[in-house]
C-alpha cells in the first residue's frame, strides 16, 4: 500500500471515528443528560443534573443539551410560580426601568475642552433617550429600548442566552434608522451541546465562526409569508461594518459556545417547593370541603346523612340501601356491611343555603368527618431551608427573594450591598454583550445624518474614544433614605461621584435640567410663601416687574 493510500485510509478512519463519536454524544445527550426528577422529565427524584456522572447507567452526563435545558426551564417558568418569581425578581431589580446612557467621551484623547465635551455629551444623551423611550426603537413597534433590555435579560436568565438583531430602516418618520428585535434561541438552526470536559462542540450549533473562534454569522429561521425559511445573518456587514446581530450569554466552561439557563441546576429544588406547597394547599381544600361518613350502630345499617335536604341538583354521594342488588334483580346477602351499599352516580351537590343540618340519624349512629387537620409545623422551616440553597445558587439574598426584611438595619443593608455587587456584574454583562453595540449603531446613524459630529470616526482608537460610556441603572434600595442622602452628599464633596450621575441613578433625570427647572420653580414657590405670610393670595406670576404688567 502506497503512502497516499495509507494517508487517505488514516484520514477516512479518523473522520469515521469523529462522526461516530459525535453521534454517540448526541444520543447520550438526548437520552440521559437531563434526568431531573420531579421536573416533568420522567426521572426519579434526586437524579443528577447535566454535568454529573450517572453512576447508575454508566452513561455520559458530562455534556449539556442546551436545547433540552432551555425547554425545561421554559416549562418551569410557566408551570412553577416560584421559579418564575426568581427570574422576574432578578430582572425587576437589575434592569428595573432600564439602564440609561451616560456618554463619557475621552476629552483628552479627542482634544475637547470641558465645555465642548459637556455640550456634546448632553446632546447625545438627550437624543439617545428620545429614541430609546420611543417604540420606534423596536422593529415590531411593541416595545421601546428600555423594555427590550428587560426582555433580553429575562432571556439571559430563563434561556441562558439571547440574540439581538439590528435592523436599519430609512423611513423619514423615524428618529434614527436603527430598530431592534430579539431572535429566540430556538430559531437558531443547529444542535448546541456544552461539554463540561472542555471539548469543542461549536460545529453545528447554528453559529459560523472564523479561525479565531469569533462569531461571524448566525443561521436562523425566518418567517416569510407564513413559512419558516433558513437565512444566514452576518454579525457585521463586510463593507459597511454595520452591526446586524449579536449573541449574549455567560459561559461557565472553557470552549462553551452557547448558553444554558442560569438556574437550571436548581430546578429540582424549586420543584420540591412546588410539590410541597401543592400538597399543603390540597390539604386545606379538603378541610374546607364536606367529607362526611356515618358510623352505623351495631343493629342498624347506615342511613343517608343528606336525605331530605333541599338540594339544587342531584347529590353526588353514595346512595344507601338495605340490600345489594344483583344485575338480574335478585338480592344478595353478605356479612360485610359495606356490601350493602349501592352506589349511584349523580351530579355534584349544590346547596342553596349555607350550612347543613343533619337530623335523621337513628339511635346508635354517629356522624363522622374525615380529619385532615394535621398541622405541619415544619412546612415553613423546610421551605426556608430550600430557599436558602436557592438564594446561594442565584446570588440573591433570602430577604430580597422573599421581599421580607428584618428589623436590623445593618443586616438588611449588608444583604442588599452584597446583592448589588451581583447586580452590577449582570449590568456589565448586558452592557458588553448588547447595550454598547446598540449605542455604536445608534451613534453611527446620528453621525451619518449630520446630527452629531465626531471627527476621526473612521480611526478605531478615535472611534473607541467617542464611544466611551456608562450605563446607569436604578440605585440600591434605600432602607433609610435620610442616611443614604447624607452618604451621597459626602461622596460628592469628596469627589467620588457627581450630581449628574446621582440624579440619573435616583430617578433618571439630569442634574443640569433639574437646576434649570428649579431656577424657575423656586422664585414662584417663594412668592407663594411670601403671600401666605402677608395673609394674601398670590399667584406664581405676581412677582413680575412693574413695567411688565399691563395697565
Tab-separated table of C-alpha atoms in Angstrom, residues 78-257:
chain	number	residue	atom	x	y	z
A	78	UNK	CA	-44.829	28.774	33.067
A	79	UNK	CA	-45.787	25.977	35.478
A	80	UNK	CA	-43.934	26.878	38.669
A	81	UNK	CA	-44.687	30.312	40.142
A	82	UNK	CA	-41.671	30.229	42.433
A	83	UNK	CA	-39.246	29.656	39.558
A	84	UNK	CA	-40.819	32.472	37.567
A	85	UNK	CA	-40.644	34.740	40.613
A	86	UNK	CA	-36.907	34.062	40.990
A	87	UNK	CA	-36.212	35.041	37.384
A	88	UNK	CA	-38.502	38.060	37.203
A	89	UNK	CA	-37.211	39.301	40.573
A	90	UNK	CA	-33.724	39.400	39.058
A	91	UNK	CA	-34.940	41.334	36.024
A	92	UNK	CA	-37.095	43.717	38.059
A	93	UNK	CA	-34.204	44.542	40.383
A	94	UNK	CA	-31.257	44.619	37.979
A	95	UNK	CA	-32.941	46.185	34.940
A	96	UNK	CA	-35.856	47.927	36.667
A	97	UNK	CA	-36.937	50.814	34.384
A	98	UNK	CA	-33.937	50.265	32.103
A	99	UNK	CA	-30.251	51.174	32.060
A	100	UNK	CA	-29.749	54.741	30.833
A	101	UNK	CA	-26.852	56.007	28.742
A	102	UNK	CA	-24.170	58.196	30.283
A	103	UNK	CA	-21.834	59.310	27.491
A	104	UNK	CA	-18.273	59.885	28.718
A	105	UNK	CA	-16.086	60.562	25.653
A	106	UNK	CA	-12.351	60.728	26.284
A	107	UNK	CA	-11.972	64.514	26.070
A	108	UNK	CA	-8.189	64.394	26.400
A	109	UNK	CA	-7.800	61.868	23.585
A	110	UNK	CA	-10.235	63.804	21.392
A	111	UNK	CA	-8.807	67.236	22.196
A	112	UNK	CA	-12.081	68.595	23.557
A	113	UNK	CA	-12.448	71.342	26.116
A	114	UNK	CA	-14.662	70.764	29.126
A	115	UNK	CA	-17.403	72.932	27.649
A	116	UNK	CA	-17.231	71.161	24.286
A	117	UNK	CA	-17.322	67.767	25.956
A	118	UNK	CA	-20.306	68.683	28.160
A	119	UNK	CA	-22.253	70.105	25.204
A	120	UNK	CA	-21.570	67.019	23.052
A	121	UNK	CA	-22.414	64.703	25.940
A	122	UNK	CA	-25.694	66.494	26.690
A	123	UNK	CA	-26.848	66.484	23.055
A	124	UNK	CA	-26.037	62.797	22.599
A	125	UNK	CA	-27.722	61.691	25.826
A	126	UNK	CA	-30.875	63.650	25.052
A	127	UNK	CA	-31.099	62.299	21.525
A	128	UNK	CA	-30.452	58.727	22.611
A	129	UNK	CA	-33.073	58.885	25.358
A	130	UNK	CA	-35.667	60.265	22.931
A	131	UNK	CA	-35.015	57.340	20.598
A	132	UNK	CA	-34.781	54.721	23.408
A	133	UNK	CA	-38.043	55.815	25.049
A	134	UNK	CA	-39.903	55.599	21.725
A	135	UNK	CA	-41.367	52.391	20.353
A	136	UNK	CA	-39.747	53.334	17.053
A	137	UNK	CA	-36.626	51.740	18.533
A	138	UNK	CA	-38.173	48.269	18.093
A	139	UNK	CA	-38.765	46.506	14.807
A	140	UNK	CA	-42.341	45.472	15.629
A	141	UNK	CA	-43.243	48.739	17.372
A	142	UNK	CA	-44.462	46.941	20.503
A	143	UNK	CA	-41.705	47.872	22.926
A	144	UNK	CA	-39.127	50.588	23.443
A	145	UNK	CA	-35.426	50.056	24.033
A	146	UNK	CA	-35.739	50.007	27.829
A	147	UNK	CA	-38.387	47.297	27.622
A	148	UNK	CA	-36.219	45.332	25.205
A	149	UNK	CA	-33.459	45.404	27.817
A	150	UNK	CA	-35.726	43.608	30.270
A	151	UNK	CA	-36.786	41.038	27.660
A	152	UNK	CA	-33.152	40.363	26.799
A	153	UNK	CA	-32.233	39.883	30.445
A	154	UNK	CA	-35.215	37.580	31.004
A	155	UNK	CA	-33.894	35.544	28.082
A	156	UNK	CA	-30.454	35.512	29.689
A	157	UNK	CA	-31.824	34.087	32.950
A	158	UNK	CA	-34.551	31.792	31.580
A	159	UNK	CA	-32.901	30.538	28.360
A	160	UNK	CA	-29.255	31.199	29.129
A	161	UNK	CA	-28.735	33.344	26.030
A	162	UNK	CA	-30.352	35.909	23.747
A	163	UNK	CA	-29.831	37.075	20.168
A	164	UNK	CA	-30.472	40.786	19.422
A	165	UNK	CA	-30.954	41.590	15.746
A	166	UNK	CA	-30.265	45.067	14.355
A	167	UNK	CA	-32.412	46.432	11.535
A	168	UNK	CA	-31.862	49.657	9.583
A	169	UNK	CA	-34.886	51.496	8.246
A	170	UNK	CA	-34.551	54.649	6.129
A	171	UNK	CA	-38.086	55.945	6.709
A	172	UNK	CA	-38.051	59.709	7.160
A	173	UNK	CA	-40.564	59.441	10.014
A	174	UNK	CA	-38.017	57.638	12.203
A	175	UNK	CA	-35.740	59.488	14.610
A	176	UNK	CA	-32.885	57.096	13.792
A	177	UNK	CA	-32.586	54.274	11.222
A	178	UNK	CA	-31.788	51.723	13.947
A	179	UNK	CA	-34.522	49.331	15.054
A	180	UNK	CA	-34.081	46.321	17.307
A	181	UNK	CA	-35.571	42.853	17.665
A	182	UNK	CA	-34.845	39.699	19.656
A	183	UNK	CA	-34.452	36.304	17.998
A	184	UNK	CA	-35.491	33.287	20.066
A	185	UNK	CA	-32.654	30.785	20.652
A	186	UNK	CA	-34.982	28.115	19.242
A	187	UNK	CA	-34.824	29.916	15.886
A	188	UNK	CA	-31.064	29.334	15.664
A	189	UNK	CA	-30.502	26.314	13.435
A	190	UNK	CA	-28.288	23.611	14.853
A	191	UNK	CA	-27.933	21.469	17.956
A	192	UNK	CA	-25.954	23.126	20.746
A	193	UNK	CA	-24.027	20.957	23.198
A	194	UNK	CA	-21.875	22.216	26.061
A	195	UNK	CA	-19.107	19.914	27.248
A	196	UNK	CA	-18.066	20.078	30.891
A	197	UNK	CA	-14.816	18.378	29.905
A	198	UNK	CA	-13.587	21.175	27.648
A	199	UNK	CA	-14.367	19.611	24.267
A	200	UNK	CA	-15.352	21.992	21.495
A	201	UNK	CA	-18.786	21.215	20.047
A	202	UNK	CA	-19.252	24.521	18.273
A	203	UNK	CA	-19.558	22.825	14.896
A	204	UNK	CA	-23.252	22.542	14.070
A	205	UNK	CA	-24.606	24.837	16.794
A	206	UNK	CA	-26.050	27.301	14.267
A	207	UNK	CA	-23.276	29.905	14.533
A	208	UNK	CA	-20.469	30.386	11.992
A	209	UNK	CA	-17.047	31.295	13.368
A	210	UNK	CA	-13.696	32.219	11.913
A	211	UNK	CA	-10.386	30.535	12.687
A	212	UNK	CA	-10.023	32.528	15.920
A	213	UNK	CA	-13.466	31.447	17.163
A	214	UNK	CA	-15.072	34.854	16.612
A	215	UNK	CA	-18.768	34.699	15.724
A	216	UNK	CA	-19.200	35.973	12.171
A	217	UNK	CA	-22.716	34.818	11.188
A	218	UNK	CA	-25.881	33.239	12.551
A	219	UNK	CA	-28.033	30.649	10.781
A	220	UNK	CA	-31.618	31.366	11.743
A	221	UNK	CA	-35.143	30.529	10.663
A	222	UNK	CA	-37.192	33.463	9.429
A	223	UNK	CA	-40.954	33.576	8.953
A	224	UNK	CA	-41.626	34.692	5.402
A	225	UNK	CA	-45.242	34.604	4.209
A	226	UNK	CA	-46.194	32.061	6.858
A	227	UNK	CA	-43.287	29.738	6.089
A	228	UNK	CA	-40.066	29.392	8.060
A	229	UNK	CA	-37.057	29.510	5.787
A	230	UNK	CA	-33.352	29.355	6.666
A	231	UNK	CA	-31.359	32.568	6.497
A	232	UNK	CA	-27.757	33.479	7.277
A	233	UNK	CA	-27.331	36.790	9.125
A	234	UNK	CA	-23.776	38.172	9.377
A	235	UNK	CA	-22.724	39.664	12.687
A	236	UNK	CA	-21.407	42.740	10.802
A	237	UNK	CA	-21.617	43.979	7.261
A	238	UNK	CA	-18.497	43.106	5.277
A	239	UNK	CA	-18.256	46.557	3.686
A	240	UNK	CA	-20.282	48.882	5.899
A	241	UNK	CA	-19.190	47.419	9.222
A	242	UNK	CA	-22.756	47.798	10.498
A	243	UNK	CA	-23.856	45.521	13.317
A	244	UNK	CA	-26.602	43.104	12.214
A	245	UNK	CA	-26.758	40.563	15.022
A	246	UNK	CA	-25.079	39.783	18.353
A	247	UNK	CA	-25.128	36.967	20.881
A	248	UNK	CA	-25.293	37.426	24.638
A	249	UNK	CA	-24.573	34.680	27.178
A	250	UNK	CA	-22.382	33.979	30.211
A	251	UNK	CA	-20.044	30.985	29.718
A	252	UNK	CA	-19.395	28.606	32.603
A	253	UNK	CA	-16.945	26.243	30.907
A	254	UNK	CA	-13.954	26.505	28.598
A	255	UNK	CA	-14.883	26.403	24.920
A	256	UNK	CA	-18.586	26.894	25.721
A	257	UNK	CA	-20.224	28.444	22.670
